[in-house]
XYZ file of C-alpha atoms in Angstrom:
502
model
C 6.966 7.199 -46.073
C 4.093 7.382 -43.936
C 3.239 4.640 -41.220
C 0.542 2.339 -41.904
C -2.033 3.814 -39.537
C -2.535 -0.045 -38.344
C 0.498 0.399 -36.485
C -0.515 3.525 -34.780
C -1.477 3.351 -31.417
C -5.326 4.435 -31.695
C -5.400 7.151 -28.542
C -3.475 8.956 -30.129
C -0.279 8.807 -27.606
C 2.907 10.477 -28.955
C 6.736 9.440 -27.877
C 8.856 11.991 -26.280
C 9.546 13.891 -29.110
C 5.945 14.415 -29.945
C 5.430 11.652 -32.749
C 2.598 9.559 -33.448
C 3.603 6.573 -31.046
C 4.233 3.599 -33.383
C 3.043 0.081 -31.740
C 5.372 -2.073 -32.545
C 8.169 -0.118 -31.593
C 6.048 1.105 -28.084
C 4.023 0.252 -25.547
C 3.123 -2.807 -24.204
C 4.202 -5.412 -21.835
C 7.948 -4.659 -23.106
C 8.063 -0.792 -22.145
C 6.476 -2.079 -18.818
C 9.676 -4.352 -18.016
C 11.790 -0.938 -16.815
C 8.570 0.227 -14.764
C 8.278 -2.906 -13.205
C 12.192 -3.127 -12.371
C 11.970 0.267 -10.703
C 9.118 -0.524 -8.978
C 10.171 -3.647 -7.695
C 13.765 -1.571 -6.282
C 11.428 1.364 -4.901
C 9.107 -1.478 -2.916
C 11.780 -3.068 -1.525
C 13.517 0.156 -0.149
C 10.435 1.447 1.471
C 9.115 -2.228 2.771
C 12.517 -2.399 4.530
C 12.372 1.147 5.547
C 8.346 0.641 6.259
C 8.376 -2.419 7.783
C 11.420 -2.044 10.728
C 10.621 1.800 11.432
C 8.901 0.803 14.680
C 11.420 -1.763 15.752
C 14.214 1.312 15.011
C 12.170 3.890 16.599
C 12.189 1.879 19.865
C 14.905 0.004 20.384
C 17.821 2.576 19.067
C 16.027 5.595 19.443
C 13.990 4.827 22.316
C 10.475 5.658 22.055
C 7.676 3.985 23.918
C 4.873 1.951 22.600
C 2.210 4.622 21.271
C 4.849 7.499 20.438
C 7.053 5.196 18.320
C 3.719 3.866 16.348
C 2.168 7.438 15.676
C 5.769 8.774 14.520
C 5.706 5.241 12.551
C 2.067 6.293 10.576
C 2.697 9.446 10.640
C 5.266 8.978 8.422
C 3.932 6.821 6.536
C 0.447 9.153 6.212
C 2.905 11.612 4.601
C 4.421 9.143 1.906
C 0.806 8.352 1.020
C -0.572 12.372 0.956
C 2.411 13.530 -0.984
C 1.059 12.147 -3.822
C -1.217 14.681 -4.574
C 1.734 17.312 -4.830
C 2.869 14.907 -7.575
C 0.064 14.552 -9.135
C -0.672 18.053 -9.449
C 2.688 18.723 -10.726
C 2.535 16.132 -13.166
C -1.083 17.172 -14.658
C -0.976 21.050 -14.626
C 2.958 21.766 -15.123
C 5.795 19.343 -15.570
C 4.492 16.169 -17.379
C 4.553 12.825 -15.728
C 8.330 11.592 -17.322
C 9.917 14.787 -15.858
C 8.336 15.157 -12.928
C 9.169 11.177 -12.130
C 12.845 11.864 -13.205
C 13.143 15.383 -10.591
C 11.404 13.353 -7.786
C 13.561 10.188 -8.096
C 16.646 12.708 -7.463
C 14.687 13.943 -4.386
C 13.796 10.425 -3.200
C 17.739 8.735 -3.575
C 18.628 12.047 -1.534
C 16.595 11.167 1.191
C 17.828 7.927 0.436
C 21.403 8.852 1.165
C 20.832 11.131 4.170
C 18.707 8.290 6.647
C 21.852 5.832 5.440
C 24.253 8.125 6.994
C 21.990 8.660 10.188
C 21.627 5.176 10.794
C 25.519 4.396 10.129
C 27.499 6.956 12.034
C 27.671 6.642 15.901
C 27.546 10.172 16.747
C 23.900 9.879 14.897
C 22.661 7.147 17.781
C 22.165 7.245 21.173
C 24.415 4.984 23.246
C 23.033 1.074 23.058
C 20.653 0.026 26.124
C 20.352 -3.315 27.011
C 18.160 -3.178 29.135
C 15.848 -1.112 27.281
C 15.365 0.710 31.127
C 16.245 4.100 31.879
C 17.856 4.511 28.377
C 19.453 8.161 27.334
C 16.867 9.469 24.784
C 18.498 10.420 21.624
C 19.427 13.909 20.564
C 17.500 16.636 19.126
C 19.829 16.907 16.720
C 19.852 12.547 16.041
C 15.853 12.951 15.841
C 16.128 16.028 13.687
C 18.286 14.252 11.401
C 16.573 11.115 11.163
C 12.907 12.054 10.741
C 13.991 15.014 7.989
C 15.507 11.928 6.067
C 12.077 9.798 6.519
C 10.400 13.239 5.348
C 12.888 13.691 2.467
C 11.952 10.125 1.159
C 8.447 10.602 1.166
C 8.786 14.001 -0.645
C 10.400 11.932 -3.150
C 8.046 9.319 -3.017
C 5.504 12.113 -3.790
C 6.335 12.968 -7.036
C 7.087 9.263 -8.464
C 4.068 7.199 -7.023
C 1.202 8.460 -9.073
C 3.147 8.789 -11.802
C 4.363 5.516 -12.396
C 1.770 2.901 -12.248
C 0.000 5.348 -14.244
C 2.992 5.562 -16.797
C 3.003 1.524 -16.543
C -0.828 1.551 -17.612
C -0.988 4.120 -20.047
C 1.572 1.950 -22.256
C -1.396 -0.204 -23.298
C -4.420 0.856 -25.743
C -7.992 1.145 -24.642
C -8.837 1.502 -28.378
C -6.867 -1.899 -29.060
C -9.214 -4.465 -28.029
C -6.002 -7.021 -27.231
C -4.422 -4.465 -24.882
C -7.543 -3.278 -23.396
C -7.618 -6.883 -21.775
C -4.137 -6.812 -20.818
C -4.471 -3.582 -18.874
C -6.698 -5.170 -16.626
C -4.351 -7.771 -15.785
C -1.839 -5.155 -15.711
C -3.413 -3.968 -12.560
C -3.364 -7.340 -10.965
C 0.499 -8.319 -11.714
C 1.260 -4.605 -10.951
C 0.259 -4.706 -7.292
C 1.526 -8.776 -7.745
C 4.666 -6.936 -8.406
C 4.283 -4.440 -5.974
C 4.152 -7.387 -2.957
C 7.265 -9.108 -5.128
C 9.081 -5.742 -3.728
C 7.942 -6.074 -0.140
C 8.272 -9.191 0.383
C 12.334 -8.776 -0.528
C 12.694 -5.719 1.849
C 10.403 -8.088 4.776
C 12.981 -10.538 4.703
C 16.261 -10.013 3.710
C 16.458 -6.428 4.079
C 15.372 -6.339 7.443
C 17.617 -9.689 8.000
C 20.399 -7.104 7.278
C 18.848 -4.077 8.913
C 18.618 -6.173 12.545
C 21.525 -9.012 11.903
C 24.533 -6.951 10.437
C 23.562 -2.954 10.068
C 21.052 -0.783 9.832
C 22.680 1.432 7.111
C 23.814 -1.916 4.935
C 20.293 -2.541 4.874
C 18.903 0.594 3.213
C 19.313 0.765 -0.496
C 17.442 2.054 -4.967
C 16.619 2.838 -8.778
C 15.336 2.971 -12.462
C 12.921 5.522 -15.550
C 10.171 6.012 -18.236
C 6.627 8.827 -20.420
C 4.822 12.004 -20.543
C 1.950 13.226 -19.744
C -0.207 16.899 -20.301
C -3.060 19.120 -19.201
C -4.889 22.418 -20.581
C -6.819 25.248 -19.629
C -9.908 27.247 -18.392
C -13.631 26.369 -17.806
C -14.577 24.229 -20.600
C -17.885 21.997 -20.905
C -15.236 19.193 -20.661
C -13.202 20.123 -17.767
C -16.720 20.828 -15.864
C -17.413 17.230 -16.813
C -14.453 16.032 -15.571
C -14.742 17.914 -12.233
C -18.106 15.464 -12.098
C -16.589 12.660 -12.433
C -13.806 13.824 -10.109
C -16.491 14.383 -7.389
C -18.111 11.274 -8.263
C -15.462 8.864 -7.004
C -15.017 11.295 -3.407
C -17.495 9.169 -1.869
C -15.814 6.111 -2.832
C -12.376 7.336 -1.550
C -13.842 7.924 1.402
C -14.898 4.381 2.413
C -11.292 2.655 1.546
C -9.105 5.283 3.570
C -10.242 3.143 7.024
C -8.921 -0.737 5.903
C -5.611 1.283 5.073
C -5.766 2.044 8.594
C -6.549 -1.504 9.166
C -3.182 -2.475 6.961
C -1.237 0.030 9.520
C -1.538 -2.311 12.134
C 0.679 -4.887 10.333
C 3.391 -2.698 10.580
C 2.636 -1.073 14.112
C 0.525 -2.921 16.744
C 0.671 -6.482 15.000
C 4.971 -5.599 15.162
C 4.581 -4.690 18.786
C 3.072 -8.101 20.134
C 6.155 -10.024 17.692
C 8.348 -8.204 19.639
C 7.351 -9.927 23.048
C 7.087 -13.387 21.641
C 9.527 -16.516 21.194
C 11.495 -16.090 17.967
C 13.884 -18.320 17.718
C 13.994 -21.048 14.856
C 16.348 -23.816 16.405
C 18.925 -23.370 18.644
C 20.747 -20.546 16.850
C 18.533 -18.200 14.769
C 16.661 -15.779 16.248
C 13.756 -14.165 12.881
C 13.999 -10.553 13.175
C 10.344 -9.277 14.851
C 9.298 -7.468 11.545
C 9.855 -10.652 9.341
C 6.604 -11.676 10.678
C 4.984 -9.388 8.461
C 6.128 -10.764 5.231
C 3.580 -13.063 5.369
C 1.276 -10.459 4.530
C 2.547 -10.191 0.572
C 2.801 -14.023 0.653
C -1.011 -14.464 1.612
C -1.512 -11.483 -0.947
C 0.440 -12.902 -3.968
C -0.828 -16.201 -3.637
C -4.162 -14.355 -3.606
C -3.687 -12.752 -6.323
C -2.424 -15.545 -8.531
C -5.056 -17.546 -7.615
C -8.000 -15.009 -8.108
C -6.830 -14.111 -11.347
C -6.070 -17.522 -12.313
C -8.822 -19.293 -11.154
C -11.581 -16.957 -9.790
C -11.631 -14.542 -12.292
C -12.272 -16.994 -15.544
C -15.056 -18.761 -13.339
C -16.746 -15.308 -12.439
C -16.763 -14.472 -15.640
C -19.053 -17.713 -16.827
C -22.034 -16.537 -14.671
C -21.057 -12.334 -14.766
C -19.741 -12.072 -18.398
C -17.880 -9.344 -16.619
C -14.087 -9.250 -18.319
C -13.243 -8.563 -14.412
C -15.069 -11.262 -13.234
C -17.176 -9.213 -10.865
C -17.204 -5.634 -10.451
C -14.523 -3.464 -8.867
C -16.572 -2.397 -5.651
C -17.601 -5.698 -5.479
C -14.525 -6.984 -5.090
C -13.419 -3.715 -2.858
C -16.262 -4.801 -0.306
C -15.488 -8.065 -0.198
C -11.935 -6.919 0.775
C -13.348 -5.201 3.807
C -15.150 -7.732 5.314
C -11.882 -9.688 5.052
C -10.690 -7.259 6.592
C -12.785 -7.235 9.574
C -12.245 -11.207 9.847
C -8.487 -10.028 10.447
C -9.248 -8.245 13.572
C -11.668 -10.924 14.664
C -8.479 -13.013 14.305
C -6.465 -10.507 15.901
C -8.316 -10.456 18.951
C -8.668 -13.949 19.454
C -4.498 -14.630 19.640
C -4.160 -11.021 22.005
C -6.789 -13.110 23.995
C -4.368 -16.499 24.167
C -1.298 -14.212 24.114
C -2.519 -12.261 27.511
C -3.742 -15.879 29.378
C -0.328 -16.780 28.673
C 1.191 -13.947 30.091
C -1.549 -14.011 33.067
C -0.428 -17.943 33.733
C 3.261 -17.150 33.760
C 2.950 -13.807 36.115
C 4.233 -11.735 33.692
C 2.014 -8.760 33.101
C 4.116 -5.916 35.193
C 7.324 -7.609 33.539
C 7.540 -5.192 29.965
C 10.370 -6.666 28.797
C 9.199 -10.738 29.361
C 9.416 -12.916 26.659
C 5.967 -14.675 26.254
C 7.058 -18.064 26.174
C 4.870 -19.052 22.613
C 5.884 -19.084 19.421
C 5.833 -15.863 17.333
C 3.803 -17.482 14.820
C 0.867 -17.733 16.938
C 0.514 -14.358 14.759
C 0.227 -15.608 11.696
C -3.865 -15.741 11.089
C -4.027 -12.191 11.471
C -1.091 -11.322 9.076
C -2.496 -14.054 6.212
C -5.815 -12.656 6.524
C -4.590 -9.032 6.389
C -2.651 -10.147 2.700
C -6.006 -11.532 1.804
C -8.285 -8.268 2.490
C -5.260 -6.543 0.674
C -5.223 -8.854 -2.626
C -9.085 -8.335 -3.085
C -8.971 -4.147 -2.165
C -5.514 -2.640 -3.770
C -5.378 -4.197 -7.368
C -9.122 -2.660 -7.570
C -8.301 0.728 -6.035
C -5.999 1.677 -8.312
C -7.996 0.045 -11.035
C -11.111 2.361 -10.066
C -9.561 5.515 -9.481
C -6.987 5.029 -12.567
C -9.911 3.949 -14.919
C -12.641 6.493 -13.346
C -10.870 9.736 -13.013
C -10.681 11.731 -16.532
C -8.534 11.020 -19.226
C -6.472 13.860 -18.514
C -6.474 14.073 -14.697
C -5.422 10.161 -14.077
C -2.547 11.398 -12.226
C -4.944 12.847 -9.844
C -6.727 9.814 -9.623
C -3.900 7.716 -9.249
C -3.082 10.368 -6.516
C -6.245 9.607 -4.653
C -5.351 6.032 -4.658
C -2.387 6.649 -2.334
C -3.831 9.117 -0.611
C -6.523 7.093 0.484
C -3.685 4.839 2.473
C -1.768 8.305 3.924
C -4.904 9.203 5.628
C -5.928 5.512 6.348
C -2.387 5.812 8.234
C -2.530 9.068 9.468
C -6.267 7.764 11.062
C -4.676 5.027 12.882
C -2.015 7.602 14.303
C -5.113 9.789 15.645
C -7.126 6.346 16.909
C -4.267 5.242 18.662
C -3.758 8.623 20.401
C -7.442 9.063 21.007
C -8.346 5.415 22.134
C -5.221 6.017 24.687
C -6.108 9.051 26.205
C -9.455 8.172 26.521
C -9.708 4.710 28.173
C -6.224 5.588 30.529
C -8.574 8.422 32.447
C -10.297 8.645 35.237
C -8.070 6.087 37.244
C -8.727 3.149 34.343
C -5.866 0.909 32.526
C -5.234 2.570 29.028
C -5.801 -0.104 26.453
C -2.966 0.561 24.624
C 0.611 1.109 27.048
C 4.058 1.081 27.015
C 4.192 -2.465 28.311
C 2.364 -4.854 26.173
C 1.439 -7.356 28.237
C -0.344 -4.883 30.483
C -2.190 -3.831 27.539
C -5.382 -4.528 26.014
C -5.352 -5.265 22.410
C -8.041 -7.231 22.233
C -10.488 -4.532 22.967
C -8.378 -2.257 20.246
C -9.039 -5.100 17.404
C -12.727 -5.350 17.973
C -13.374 -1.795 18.036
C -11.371 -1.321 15.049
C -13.531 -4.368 13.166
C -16.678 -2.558 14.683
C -15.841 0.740 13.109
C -14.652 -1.320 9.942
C -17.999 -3.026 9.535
C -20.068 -0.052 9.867
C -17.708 1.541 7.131
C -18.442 -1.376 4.986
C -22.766 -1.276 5.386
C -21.607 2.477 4.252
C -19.550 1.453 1.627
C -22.580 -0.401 0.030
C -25.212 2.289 0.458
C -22.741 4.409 -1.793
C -21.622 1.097 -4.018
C -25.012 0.814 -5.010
C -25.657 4.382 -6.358
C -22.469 4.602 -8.153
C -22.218 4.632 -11.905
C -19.318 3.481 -13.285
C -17.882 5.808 -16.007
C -18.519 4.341 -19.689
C -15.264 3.784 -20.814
C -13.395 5.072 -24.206
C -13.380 1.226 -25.600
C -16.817 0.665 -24.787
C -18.305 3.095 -26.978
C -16.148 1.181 -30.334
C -15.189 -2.143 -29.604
C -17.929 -4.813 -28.372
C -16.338 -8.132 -26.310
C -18.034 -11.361 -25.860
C -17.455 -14.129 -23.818
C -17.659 -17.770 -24.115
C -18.939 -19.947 -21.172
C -14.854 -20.820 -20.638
C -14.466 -16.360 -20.049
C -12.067 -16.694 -23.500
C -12.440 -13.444 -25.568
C -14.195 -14.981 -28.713
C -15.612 -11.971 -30.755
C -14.148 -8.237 -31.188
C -15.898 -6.042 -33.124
C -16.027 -2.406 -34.014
């Protein structure tokens, strides 16, 4: 007997085998569960990877202040940029299911191969106190350890912009029910997302720096398909519009992922040289510092979409509440507020120093609590909760129907190159203010440094990114989407979805 078409799900998406998909029996928030539990495994394996590196990099492998934090975003730049090799994969070739399944394999590899270089002795350099005149490690113990970071992000390549776009595609834009639950599906994704991280921030990288570094790293879960076609149609030269459209945009949100980078770089650096003990006995690990950043960003979150979002929506009558490069902008100038903050607590971190005569002493502990950090990390979460739900909404929702790998793709990318920028500003910004006889800014010992003048030109060059952001904002035309053009939502003055009709 034939299906009631009632119970097909209206954009025409097909099961594995190529059948009509059936709604009741797909879809939804229930396929989503599996996504959501891999996701939540992946997050906390890369947070605790992500979130440690530069501790690790310095402290057992023994690399100064700038080298450890550009190998640090380097890395991280690549996890971000591989992406696109997914997501070309995925759209032209292979199919989003398989080519998440074959990268998985890659990414517990690389998994398995940084355990063992972590665990075995031979892999380390000999333990230095003193953190003076320590024996640098091996070219074979840096070989080994940086192809495993380059493994993982290989890996990570081929499953990132597949599966939040797997996760969103199990909901209907021609059902006017699950059209509203995919946009919340993009806030409790990334809610999700921080979930992850803030497991690896805390107990992982208790484990990682209390009991052992290859205890602490650990993985996985599955899930749909996906297709392309072929040559120069009118539709694929519309869709190369469209693509080209949403460049300009990408542009303007690759610098606050630079901004981000400093949780896990610079912002890591000063925890390292402050008090950290909790009573008597308990010393936090430096990096748990930074878990405050998906705290401030999932209470964010809750709260926008809770509270915000419903109230927007009585003046807008936007389903969103206000648009997504509203909200995007109003992310960066958060974001420049966090390195306004920043510099204010290097300022009180350096008198401190200055006081106590310790500015030629690198290894001093400044005697003030480590979270005299914590406005910087909070307000970082903040920017993050208003900018990365609505990237990946905008670049999922505005790239084609049948390139949203791609634009799920860009998404990431935008934070590889965001990372891969801070790698180049630190190097440049370095080099440039150390010549000619001068103090560089940014040194091997901290409290020499000069962070202060790092954060303000990094909120300088992220303000002026933002007055371009809006210039661009304001020509942009938001693709009409598939919904729009057959089902009609109204709101009530409480934001409640009152009418649907076709």
């Amino acid at each position: 007997m034939l299906q009631d078409k009632a119970e097909l799900v209206l954009d025409g998406s097909v099961d594995l085998k190529g059948r009509p998909a059936v709604r009741k029996n797909t879809g939804g928030w229930r396929a989503c569960y599996v996504i959501i539990g891999y996701e939540i495994c992946d997050r906390m394996a890369f947070a605790g990877i992500w979130a440690n590196l530069v501790v690790y990099l310095t402290t057992k492998l023994h690399e100064g202040t700038v080298t450890s934090s550009r190998n640090a975003t380097n890395w991280t730049g690549t996890t971000w940029l591989t992406p696109l090799l997914g997501a070309y994969i995925a759209d032209t070739y292979l199919g989003r299911f398989w080519t998440f399944v074959i990268f998985s394999c890659i990414y517990i590899l690389g998994m398995g191969i940084i355990t063992l270089a972590v665990s075995m002795k031979s892999l380390i350099p000999p333990t230095c106190p003193s953190n003076e005149s320590c024996e640098k490690a091996s070219s074979l113990q840096l070989e080994l350890f940086y192809f495993a970071l380059y493994v993982l992000a290989l890996g990570s390549g081929g499953t990132r912009p597949n599966i939040s776009t797997i996760g969103a595609d199990q909901f209907d834009d021609l059902h006017p029910k699950e059209k509203l639950q995919k946009y919340a599906f993009f806030n409790w994704w990334i809610f999700i997302v921080f979930i992850g991280s803030l497991f690896g921030q805390t107990v992982i990288v208790y484990i990682q720096d209390q009991i052992s570094w290859g205890l602490g790293l650990l993985d996985k879960a599955a899930v749909k398909n996906g297709v392309r076609s072929n040559p120069c149609t009118v539709t694929d030269v519309e869709e190369t519009k469209l693509v080209l459209k949403i460049l300009p945009i990408w542009l303007t949100v690759v610098l606050p992922s630079t901004l981000f980078s400093q949780a896990g770089t610079l912002f890591l650096k000063q925890a390292m040289t402050l008090d950290r003990s909790m009573g008597s006995n308990f010393k936090i690990p430096a990096a748990s510092i930074g878990v405050f950043v998906p705290i401030a960003m999932l209470l964010s979150l809750a709260t926008y979409d809770r509270f915000l979002v419903p109230i927007c929506r009585r003046f807008t009558g936007n389903p969103r509440g206000i648009t997504i490069l509203q909200r995007m902008g109003i992310g960066m100038i958060i974001y420049t507020i966090a390195m306004m903050a920043a510099m204010i607590t290097e300022i009180y971190r350096l008198k401190i120093i200055k006081n106590h005569g310790l500015t030629d002493n690198s290894k001093a502990i400044v005697p003030r609590s480590i979270f005299i950090l914590l406005p910087q990390f909070i307000i970082t979460g903040v920017a993050e909760a208003f900018i990365e739900v609505e990237k990946l909404e905008f670049f999922y929702g505005q790239a084609p129907e049948s390139m949203r790998s791609l634009g799920t793709a860009l998404y990431v990318t935008a934070i590889g190159i965001g990372a891969f920028l801070n790698s180049v500003l630190l190097t440049i910004v370095s080099d440039i203010t150390g010549r000619h006889g001068h103090k560089s800014w940014i040194l091997n010992n901290l409290n020499a440094s000069r962070l202060d003048y790092y954060y303000v030109f990094l909120g300088l060059l992220n303000f002026v990114n933002y007055l371009v952001s809006l210039i661009i904002s304001s020509m942009y035309t938001y693709k009409r989407e598939t919904s729009e053009a057959l089902a009609r939502i109204s709101f009530k003055k409480n934001g409640d979805a009152t009418e649907i009709g076709v």
